[in-house]
Tab-separated table of C-alpha atoms in Angstrom:
chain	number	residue	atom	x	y	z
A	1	UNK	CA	200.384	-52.190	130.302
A	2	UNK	CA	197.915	-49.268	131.339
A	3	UNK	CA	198.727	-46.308	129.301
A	4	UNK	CA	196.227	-44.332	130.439
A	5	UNK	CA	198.103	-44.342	133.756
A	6	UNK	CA	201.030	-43.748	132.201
A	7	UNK	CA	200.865	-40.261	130.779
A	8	UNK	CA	199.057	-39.516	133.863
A	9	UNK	CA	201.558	-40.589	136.132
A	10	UNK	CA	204.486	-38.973	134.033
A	11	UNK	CA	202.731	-35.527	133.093
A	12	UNK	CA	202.504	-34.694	136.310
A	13	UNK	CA	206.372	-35.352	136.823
A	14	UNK	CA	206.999	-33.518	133.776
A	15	UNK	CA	204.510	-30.413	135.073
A	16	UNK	CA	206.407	-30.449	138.305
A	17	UNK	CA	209.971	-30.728	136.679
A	18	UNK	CA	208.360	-27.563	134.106
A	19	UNK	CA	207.473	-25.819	137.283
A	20	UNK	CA	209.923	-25.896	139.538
A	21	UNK	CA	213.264	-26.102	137.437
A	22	UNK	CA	214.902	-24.992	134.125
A	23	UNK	CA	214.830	-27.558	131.393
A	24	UNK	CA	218.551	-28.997	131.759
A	25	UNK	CA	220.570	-30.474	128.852
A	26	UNK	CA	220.396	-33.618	127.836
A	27	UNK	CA	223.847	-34.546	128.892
A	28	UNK	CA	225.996	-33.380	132.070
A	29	UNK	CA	229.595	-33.192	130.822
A	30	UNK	CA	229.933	-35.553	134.223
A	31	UNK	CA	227.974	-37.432	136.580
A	32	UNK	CA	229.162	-37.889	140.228
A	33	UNK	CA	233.347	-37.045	139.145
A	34	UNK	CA	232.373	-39.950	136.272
A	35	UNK	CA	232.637	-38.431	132.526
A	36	UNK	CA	229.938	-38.811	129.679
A	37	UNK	CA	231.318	-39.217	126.785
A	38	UNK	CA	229.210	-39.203	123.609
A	39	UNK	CA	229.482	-42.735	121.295
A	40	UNK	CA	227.720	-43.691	118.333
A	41	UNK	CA	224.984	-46.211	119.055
A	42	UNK	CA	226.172	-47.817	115.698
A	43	UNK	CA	229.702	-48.501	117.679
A	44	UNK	CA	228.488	-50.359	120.855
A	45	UNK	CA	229.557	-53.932	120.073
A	46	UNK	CA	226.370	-56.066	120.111
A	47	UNK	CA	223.704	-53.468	120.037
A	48	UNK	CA	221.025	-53.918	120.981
A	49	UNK	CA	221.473	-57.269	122.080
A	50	UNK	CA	219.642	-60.704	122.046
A	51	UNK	CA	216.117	-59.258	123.374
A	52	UNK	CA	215.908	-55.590	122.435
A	53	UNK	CA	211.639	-55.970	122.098
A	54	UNK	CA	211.991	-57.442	125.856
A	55	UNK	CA	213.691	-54.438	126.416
A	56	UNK	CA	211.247	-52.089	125.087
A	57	UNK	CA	208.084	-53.403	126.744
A	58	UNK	CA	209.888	-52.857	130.017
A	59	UNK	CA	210.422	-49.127	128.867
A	60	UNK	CA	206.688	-49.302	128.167
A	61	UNK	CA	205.950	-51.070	131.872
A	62	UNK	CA	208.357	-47.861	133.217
A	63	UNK	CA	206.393	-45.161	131.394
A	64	UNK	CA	202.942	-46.813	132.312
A	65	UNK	CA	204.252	-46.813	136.124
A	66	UNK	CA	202.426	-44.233	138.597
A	67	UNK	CA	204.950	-42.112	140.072
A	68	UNK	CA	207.077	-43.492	142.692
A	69	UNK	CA	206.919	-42.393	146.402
A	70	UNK	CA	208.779	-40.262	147.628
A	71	UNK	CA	209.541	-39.048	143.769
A	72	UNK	CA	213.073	-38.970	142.532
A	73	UNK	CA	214.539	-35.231	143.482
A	74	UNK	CA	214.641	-32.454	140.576
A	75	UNK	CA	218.070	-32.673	138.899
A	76	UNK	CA	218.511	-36.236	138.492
A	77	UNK	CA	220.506	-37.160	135.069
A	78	UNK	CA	217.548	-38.119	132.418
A	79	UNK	CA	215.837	-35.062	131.201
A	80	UNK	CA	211.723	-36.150	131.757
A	81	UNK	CA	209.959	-33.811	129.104
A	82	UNK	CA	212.329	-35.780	126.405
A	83	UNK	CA	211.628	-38.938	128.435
A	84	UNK	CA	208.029	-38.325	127.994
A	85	UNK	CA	208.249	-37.793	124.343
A	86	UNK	CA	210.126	-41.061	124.086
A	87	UNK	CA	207.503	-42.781	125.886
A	88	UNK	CA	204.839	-41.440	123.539
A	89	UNK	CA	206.636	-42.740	120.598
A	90	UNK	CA	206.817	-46.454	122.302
A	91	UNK	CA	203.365	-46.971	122.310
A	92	UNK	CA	202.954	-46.851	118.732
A	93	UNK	CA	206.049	-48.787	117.969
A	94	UNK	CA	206.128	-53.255	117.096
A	95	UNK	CA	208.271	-55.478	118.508
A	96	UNK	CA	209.933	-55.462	115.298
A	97	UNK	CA	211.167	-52.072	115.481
A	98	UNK	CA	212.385	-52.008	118.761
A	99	UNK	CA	216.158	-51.667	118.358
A	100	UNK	CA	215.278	-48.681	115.800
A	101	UNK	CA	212.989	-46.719	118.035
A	102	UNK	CA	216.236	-47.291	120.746
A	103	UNK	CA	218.639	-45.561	117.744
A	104	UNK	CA	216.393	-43.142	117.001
A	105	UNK	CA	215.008	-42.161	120.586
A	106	UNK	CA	218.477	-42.094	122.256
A	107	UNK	CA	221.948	-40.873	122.264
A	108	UNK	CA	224.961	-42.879	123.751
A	109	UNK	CA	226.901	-41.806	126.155
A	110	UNK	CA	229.738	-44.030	127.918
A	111	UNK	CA	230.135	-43.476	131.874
A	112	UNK	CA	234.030	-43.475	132.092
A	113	UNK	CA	234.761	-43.314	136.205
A	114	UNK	CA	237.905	-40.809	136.978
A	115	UNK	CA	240.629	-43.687	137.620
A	116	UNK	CA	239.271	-45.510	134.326
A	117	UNK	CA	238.222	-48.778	135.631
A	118	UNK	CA	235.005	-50.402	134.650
A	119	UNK	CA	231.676	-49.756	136.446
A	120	UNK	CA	230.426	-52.735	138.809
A	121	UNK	CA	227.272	-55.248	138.710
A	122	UNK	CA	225.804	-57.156	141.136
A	123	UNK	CA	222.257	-59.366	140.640
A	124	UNK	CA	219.462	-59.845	143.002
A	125	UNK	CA	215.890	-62.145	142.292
A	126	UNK	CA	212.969	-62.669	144.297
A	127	UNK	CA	212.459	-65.167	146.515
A	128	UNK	CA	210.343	-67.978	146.992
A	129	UNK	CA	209.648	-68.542	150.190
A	130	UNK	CA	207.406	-70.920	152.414
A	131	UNK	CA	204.820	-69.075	154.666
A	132	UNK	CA	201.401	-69.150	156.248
A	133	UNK	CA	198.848	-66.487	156.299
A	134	UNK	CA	198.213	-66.794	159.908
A	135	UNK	CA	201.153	-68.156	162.913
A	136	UNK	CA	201.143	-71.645	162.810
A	137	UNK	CA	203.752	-75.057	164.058
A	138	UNK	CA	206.476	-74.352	161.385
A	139	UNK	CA	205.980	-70.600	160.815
A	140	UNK	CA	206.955	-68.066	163.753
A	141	UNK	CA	208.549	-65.456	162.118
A	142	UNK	CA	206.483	-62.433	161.115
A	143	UNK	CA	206.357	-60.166	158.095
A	144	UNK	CA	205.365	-56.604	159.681
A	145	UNK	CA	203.255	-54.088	157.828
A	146	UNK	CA	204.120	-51.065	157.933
A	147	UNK	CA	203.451	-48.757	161.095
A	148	UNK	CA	201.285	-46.087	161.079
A	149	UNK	CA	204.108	-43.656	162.981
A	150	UNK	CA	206.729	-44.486	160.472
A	151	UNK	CA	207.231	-41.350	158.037
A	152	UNK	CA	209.917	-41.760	154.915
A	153	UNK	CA	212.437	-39.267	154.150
A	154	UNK	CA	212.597	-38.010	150.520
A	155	UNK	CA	216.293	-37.249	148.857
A	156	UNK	CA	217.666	-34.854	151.074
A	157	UNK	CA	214.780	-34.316	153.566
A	158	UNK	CA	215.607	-33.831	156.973
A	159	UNK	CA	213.448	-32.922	159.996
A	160	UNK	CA	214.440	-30.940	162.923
A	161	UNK	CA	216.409	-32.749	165.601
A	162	UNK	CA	217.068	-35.937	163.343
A	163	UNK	CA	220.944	-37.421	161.871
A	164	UNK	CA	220.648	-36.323	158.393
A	165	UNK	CA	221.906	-40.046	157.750
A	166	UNK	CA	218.565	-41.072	158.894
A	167	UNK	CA	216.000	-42.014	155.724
A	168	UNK	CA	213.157	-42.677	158.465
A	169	UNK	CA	211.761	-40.762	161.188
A	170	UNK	CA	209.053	-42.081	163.937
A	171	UNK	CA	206.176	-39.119	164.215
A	172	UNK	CA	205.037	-38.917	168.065
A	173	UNK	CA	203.276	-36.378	169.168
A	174	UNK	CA	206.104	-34.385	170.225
A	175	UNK	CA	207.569	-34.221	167.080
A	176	UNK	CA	209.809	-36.720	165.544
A	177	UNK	CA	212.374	-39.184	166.495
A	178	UNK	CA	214.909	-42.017	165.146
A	179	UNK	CA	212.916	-44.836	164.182
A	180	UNK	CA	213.422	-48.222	166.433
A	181	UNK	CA	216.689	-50.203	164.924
A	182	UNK	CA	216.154	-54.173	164.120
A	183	UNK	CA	216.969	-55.335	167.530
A	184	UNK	CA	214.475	-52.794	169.492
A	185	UNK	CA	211.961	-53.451	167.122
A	186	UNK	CA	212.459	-57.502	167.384
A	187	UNK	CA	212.357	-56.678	171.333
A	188	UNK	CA	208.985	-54.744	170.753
A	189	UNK	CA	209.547	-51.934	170.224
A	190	UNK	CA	206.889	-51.502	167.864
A	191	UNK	CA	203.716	-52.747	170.410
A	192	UNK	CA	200.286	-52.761	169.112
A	193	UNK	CA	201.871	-51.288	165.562
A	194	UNK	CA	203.129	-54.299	164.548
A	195	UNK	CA	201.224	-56.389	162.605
A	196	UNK	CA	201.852	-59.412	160.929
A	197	UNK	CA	200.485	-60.035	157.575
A	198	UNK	CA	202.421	-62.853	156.764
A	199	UNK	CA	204.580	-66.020	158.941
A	200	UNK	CA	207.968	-67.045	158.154
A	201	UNK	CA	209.519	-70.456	159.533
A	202	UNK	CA	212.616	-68.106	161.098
A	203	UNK	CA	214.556	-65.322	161.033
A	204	UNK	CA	216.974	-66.163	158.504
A	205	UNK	CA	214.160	-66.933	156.042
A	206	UNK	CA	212.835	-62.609	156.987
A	207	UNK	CA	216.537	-61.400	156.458
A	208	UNK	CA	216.791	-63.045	152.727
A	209	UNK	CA	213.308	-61.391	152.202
A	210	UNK	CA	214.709	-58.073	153.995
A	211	UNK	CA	217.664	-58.448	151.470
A	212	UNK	CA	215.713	-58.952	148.250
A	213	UNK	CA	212.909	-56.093	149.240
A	214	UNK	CA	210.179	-58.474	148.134
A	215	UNK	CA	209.407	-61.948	147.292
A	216	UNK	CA	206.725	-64.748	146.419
A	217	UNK	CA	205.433	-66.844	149.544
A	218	UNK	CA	203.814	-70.136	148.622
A	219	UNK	CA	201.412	-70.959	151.185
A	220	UNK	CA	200.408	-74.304	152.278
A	221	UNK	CA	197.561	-74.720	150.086
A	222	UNK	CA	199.629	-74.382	146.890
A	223	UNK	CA	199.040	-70.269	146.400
A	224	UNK	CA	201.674	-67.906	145.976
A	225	UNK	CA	201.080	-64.399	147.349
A	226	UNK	CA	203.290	-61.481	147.029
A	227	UNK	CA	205.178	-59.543	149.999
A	228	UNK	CA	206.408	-56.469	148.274
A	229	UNK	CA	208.300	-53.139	150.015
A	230	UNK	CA	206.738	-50.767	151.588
A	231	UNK	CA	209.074	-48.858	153.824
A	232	UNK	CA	211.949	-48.794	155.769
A	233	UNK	CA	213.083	-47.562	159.209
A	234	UNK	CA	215.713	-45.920	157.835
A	235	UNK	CA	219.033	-47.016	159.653
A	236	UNK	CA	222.110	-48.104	158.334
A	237	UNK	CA	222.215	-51.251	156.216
A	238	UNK	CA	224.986	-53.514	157.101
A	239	UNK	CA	225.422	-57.464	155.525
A	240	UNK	CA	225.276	-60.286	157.898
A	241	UNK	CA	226.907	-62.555	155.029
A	242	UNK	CA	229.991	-59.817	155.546
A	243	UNK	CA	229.715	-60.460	158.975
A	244	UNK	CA	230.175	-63.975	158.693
A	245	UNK	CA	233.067	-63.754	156.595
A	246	UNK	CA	234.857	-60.703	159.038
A	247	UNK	CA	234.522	-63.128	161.883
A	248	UNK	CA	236.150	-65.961	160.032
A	249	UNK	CA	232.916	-68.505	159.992
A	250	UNK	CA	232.878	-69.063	156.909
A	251	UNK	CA	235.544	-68.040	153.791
A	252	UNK	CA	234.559	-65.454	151.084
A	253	UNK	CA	235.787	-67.993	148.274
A	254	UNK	CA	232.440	-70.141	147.764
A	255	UNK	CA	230.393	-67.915	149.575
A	256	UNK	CA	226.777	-68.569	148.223
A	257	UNK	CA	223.292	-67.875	149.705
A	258	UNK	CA	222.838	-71.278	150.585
A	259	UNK	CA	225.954	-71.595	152.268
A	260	UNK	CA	226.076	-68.448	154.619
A	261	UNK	CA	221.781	-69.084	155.464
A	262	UNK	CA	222.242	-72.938	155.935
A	263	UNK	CA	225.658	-71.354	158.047
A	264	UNK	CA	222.806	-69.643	159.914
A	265	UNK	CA	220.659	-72.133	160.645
A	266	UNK	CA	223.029	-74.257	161.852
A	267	UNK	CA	224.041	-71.848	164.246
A	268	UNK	CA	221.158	-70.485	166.190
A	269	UNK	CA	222.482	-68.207	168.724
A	270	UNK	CA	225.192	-66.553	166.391
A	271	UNK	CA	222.528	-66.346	163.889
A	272	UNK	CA	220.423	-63.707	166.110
A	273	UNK	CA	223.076	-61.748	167.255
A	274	UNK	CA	224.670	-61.614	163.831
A	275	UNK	CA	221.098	-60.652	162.092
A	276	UNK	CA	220.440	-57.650	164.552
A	277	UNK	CA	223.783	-56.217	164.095
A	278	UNK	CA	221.698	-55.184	161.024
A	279	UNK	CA	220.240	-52.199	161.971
A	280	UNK	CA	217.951	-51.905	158.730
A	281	UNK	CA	214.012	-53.430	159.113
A	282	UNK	CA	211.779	-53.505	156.299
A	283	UNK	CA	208.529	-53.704	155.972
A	284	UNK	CA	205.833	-55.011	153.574
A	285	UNK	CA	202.323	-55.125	151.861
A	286	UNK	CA	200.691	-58.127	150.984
A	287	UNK	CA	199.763	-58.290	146.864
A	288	UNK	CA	198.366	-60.783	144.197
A	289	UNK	CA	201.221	-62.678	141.760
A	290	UNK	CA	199.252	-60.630	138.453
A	291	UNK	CA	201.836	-62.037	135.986
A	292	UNK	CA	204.072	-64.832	136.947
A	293	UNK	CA	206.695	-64.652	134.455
A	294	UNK	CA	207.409	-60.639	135.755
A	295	UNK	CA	209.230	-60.068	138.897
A	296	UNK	CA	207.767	-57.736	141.698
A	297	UNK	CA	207.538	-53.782	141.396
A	298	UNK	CA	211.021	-51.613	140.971
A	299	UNK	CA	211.254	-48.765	143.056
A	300	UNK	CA	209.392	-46.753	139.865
A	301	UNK	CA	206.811	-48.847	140.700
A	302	UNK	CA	206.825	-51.166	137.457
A	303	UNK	CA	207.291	-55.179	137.367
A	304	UNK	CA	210.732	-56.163	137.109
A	305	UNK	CA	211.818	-57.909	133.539
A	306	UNK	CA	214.058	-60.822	134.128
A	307	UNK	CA	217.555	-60.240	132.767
A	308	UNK	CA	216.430	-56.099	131.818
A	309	UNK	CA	215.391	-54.622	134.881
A	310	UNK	CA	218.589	-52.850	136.338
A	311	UNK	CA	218.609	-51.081	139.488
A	312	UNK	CA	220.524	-47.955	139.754
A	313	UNK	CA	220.947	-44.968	141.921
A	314	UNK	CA	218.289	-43.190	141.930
A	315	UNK	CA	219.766	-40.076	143.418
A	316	UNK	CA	221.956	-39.858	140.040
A	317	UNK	CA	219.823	-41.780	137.006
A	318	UNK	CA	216.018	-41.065	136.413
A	319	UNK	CA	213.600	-44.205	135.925
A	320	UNK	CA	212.899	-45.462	132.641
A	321	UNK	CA	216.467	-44.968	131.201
A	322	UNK	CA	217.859	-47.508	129.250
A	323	UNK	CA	221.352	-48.654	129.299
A	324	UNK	CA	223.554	-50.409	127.733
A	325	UNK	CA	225.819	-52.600	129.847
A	326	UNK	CA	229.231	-54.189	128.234
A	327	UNK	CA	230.055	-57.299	129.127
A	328	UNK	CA	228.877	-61.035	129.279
A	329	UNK	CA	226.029	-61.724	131.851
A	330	UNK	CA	224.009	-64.372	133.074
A	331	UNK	CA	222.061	-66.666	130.392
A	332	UNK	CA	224.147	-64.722	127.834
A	333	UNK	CA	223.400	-66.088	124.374
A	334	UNK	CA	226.330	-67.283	122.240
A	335	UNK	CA	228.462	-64.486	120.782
A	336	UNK	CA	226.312	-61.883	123.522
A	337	UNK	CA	228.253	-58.919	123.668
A	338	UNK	CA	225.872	-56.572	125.558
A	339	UNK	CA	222.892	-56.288	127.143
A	340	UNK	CA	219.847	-53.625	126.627
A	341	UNK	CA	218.305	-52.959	130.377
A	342	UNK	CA	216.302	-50.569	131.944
A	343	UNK	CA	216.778	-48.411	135.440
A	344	UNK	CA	213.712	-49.520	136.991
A	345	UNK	CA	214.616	-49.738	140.581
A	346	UNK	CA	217.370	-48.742	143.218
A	347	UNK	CA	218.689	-50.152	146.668
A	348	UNK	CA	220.985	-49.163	149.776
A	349	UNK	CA	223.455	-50.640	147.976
A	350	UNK	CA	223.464	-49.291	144.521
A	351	UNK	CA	225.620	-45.746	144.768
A	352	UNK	CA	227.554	-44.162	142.029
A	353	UNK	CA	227.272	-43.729	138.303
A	354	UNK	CA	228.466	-46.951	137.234
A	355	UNK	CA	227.351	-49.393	139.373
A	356	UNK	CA	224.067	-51.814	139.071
A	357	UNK	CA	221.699	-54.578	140.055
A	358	UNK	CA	220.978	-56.571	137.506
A	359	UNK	CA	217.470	-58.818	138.702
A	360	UNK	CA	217.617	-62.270	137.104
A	361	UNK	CA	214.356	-63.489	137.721
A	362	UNK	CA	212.271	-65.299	140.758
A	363	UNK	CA	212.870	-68.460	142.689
A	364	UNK	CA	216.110	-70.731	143.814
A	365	UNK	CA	217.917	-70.935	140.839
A	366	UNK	CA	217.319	-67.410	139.959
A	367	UNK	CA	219.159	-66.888	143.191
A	368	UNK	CA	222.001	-69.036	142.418
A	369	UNK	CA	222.844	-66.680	139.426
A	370	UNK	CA	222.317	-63.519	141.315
A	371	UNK	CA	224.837	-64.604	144.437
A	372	UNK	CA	227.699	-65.692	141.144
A	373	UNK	CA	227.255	-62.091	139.538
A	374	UNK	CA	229.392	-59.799	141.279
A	375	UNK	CA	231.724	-58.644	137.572
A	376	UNK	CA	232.897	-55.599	136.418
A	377	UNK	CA	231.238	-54.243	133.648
A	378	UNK	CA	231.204	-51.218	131.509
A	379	UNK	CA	227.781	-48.565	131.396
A	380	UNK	CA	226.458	-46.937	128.866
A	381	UNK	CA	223.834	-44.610	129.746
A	382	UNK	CA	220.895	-43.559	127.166
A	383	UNK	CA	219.850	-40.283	127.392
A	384	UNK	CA	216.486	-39.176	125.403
A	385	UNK	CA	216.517	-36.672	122.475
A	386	UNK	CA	214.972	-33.444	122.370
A	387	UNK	CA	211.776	-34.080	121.456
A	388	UNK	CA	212.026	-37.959	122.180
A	389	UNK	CA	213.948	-37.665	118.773
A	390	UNK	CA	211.793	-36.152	116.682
């Protein structure tokens, strides 16, 4: 944890917040047509669950995060001078009295969607993938940095000329311009700007990593390096797995990541044109593996906690929230009723009030659990005190 960079990176959200809006409530009455309604911590079945100091040093990880890029916009639900406050009061507190600080810090507030049906939540993991630092027999593939031209759209940006749908633009020096889709950029779109930081051994092995927005590559020498997110040309996501499925390949009962990428390999030339009817492209930085038992940085620019780290959508839910999801989930403890996480990161993916990404950890089997969570499950939402409770 590096608190110093914590307050820093948070005051200056909370001076911009001061500065360019009024200090909201704490709680909407609604969120996206979803209601809050107000519940007493003491009446959430379970809380806070099997691992509620696991929970608060991922708070801690989110409030010692530097801000993320582009920031969230001004309005989201999560008001940050209380967050701040809150986050001032976890540094002092043990592991011990993590589920009180939670009680004390927080008020409950259950998202209840307007036709009454339980929120949804879906897992995801980091990868492990083989890879060579420089093109080699057995790794052809490249991971792309990203371009120099490529310019990300905050929340609601535009620029002149562009979709609005677009969350990328290319700068040229005539202005700006939809960024090259997958295929184009495949075909070379890109030229000189692409460069390869990492190899693959195929496509199908880039479009897991694409997927997952990051993941560990063990290189033939025995070291793992890190290939984390670090922009997007901004068109429309679309799964190849759902692909496979719409086109009757393969069935949707005992559909697993194994099965649909082995489906993949198996298949060469359906594989390509099936993978660039994906218009999305990501691209990625190169980093160290710092702690191996964390997963990569969330979108608020923290290391994921296995089983805690929830991704949510960031247009609606600030970073750093904790929440309190309903339901059993994987490696739940006997007699787990709950689970205390924390809205670290977002994705495509991930829209509406109720509805989250669970991340279950790194590696193959951590994949196996994310590709067999797909459950309905209900969200409660923790919204700081005034004051962070004080």
């Amino acid at each position: 944890m590096r608190p110093p960079r914590a307050r820093l990176g948070l005051a200056s959200v909370a001076l911009a917040a001061a500065l360019l809006a009024p200090r909201a409530a704490s709680a909407p009455a609604e969120i996206a047509g979803a209601r809050l309604e107000p519940v007493a911590i003491a009446d959430l079945a379970g809380f806070p669950g099997p691992d509620p100091a696991g929970a608060l040093a991922a708070f801690r990880r989110v409030c010692a995060a530097p801000m993320p890029a582009p920031p969230q916009r001004n309005g989201v639900t999560g008001n940050v001078v209380d967050l701040i406050a809150a986050c001032a009061k976890a540094l002092t507190v043990p592991p011990q009295g993590a589920a009180d600080f939670f009680r004390r810090a927080f008020a409950a507030y259950r998202i209840v969607r307007p036709d009454g049906t339980p929120g949804f939540l879906t897992g995801y993991f980091e990868p492990e993938l083989p890879g060579s630092l420089t093109q080699a027999p057995g790794f052809t593939t490249p991971i792309l940095a990203r371009p120099d031209d490529l310019v990300t759209l905050g929340p609601g940006e535009t620029r002149p000329g562009l979709d609005p749908a677009l969350r990328a633009a290319r700068a040229t020096a005539s202005g700006f311009e939809p960024y090259p889709d997958r295929a184009a950029i495949e075909d070379g779109a890109l030229a000189e700007r692409a460069r390869p930081i990492l190899w693959l051994r195929d496509g199908v092995d880039l479009l897991v990593l694409q997927v997952q927005g990051s993941g560990r590559i063990r290189l033939p020498d025995g070291r793992a390096v890190r290939a984390l997110y670090d922009g997007r040309n901004g068109r429309a996501y679309t799964a190849v797995a759902k692909l496979i499925v719409q086109e009757g390949h393969l069935p949707l009962e005992g559909l697993t990541l194994a099965r649909w990428t082995g489906w993949l390999r198996d298949h060469p030339g359906e594989s390509r044109r099936l993978i660039r009817r994906n218009a999305s492209y990501i691209f990625f930085r190169l980093a160290e593996v710092e702690e191996p038992t964390l997963g990569p940085p969330g979108a608020a620019n923290a290391p994921l906690s296995p089983g805690i780290g929830l991704a949510v959508d960031g247009t609606l839910w600030r970073y750093g929230l904790p929440f309190w999801l309903e339901g059993r989930l994987p490696g739940a403890r006997e007699g787990e009723r709950g689970r205390l996480t924390i809205a670290a990161d977002t994705g495509s993916a991930i829209v509406g009030p109720a509805r989250g990404d669970l991340f279950v950890g790194s590696g193959a089997q951590a994949g196996i659990a994310a590709g067999n969570l797909r459950d309905p499950v209900g969200f409660v939402v923790l919204l700081p005190r005034h004051g962070g409770g004080s």
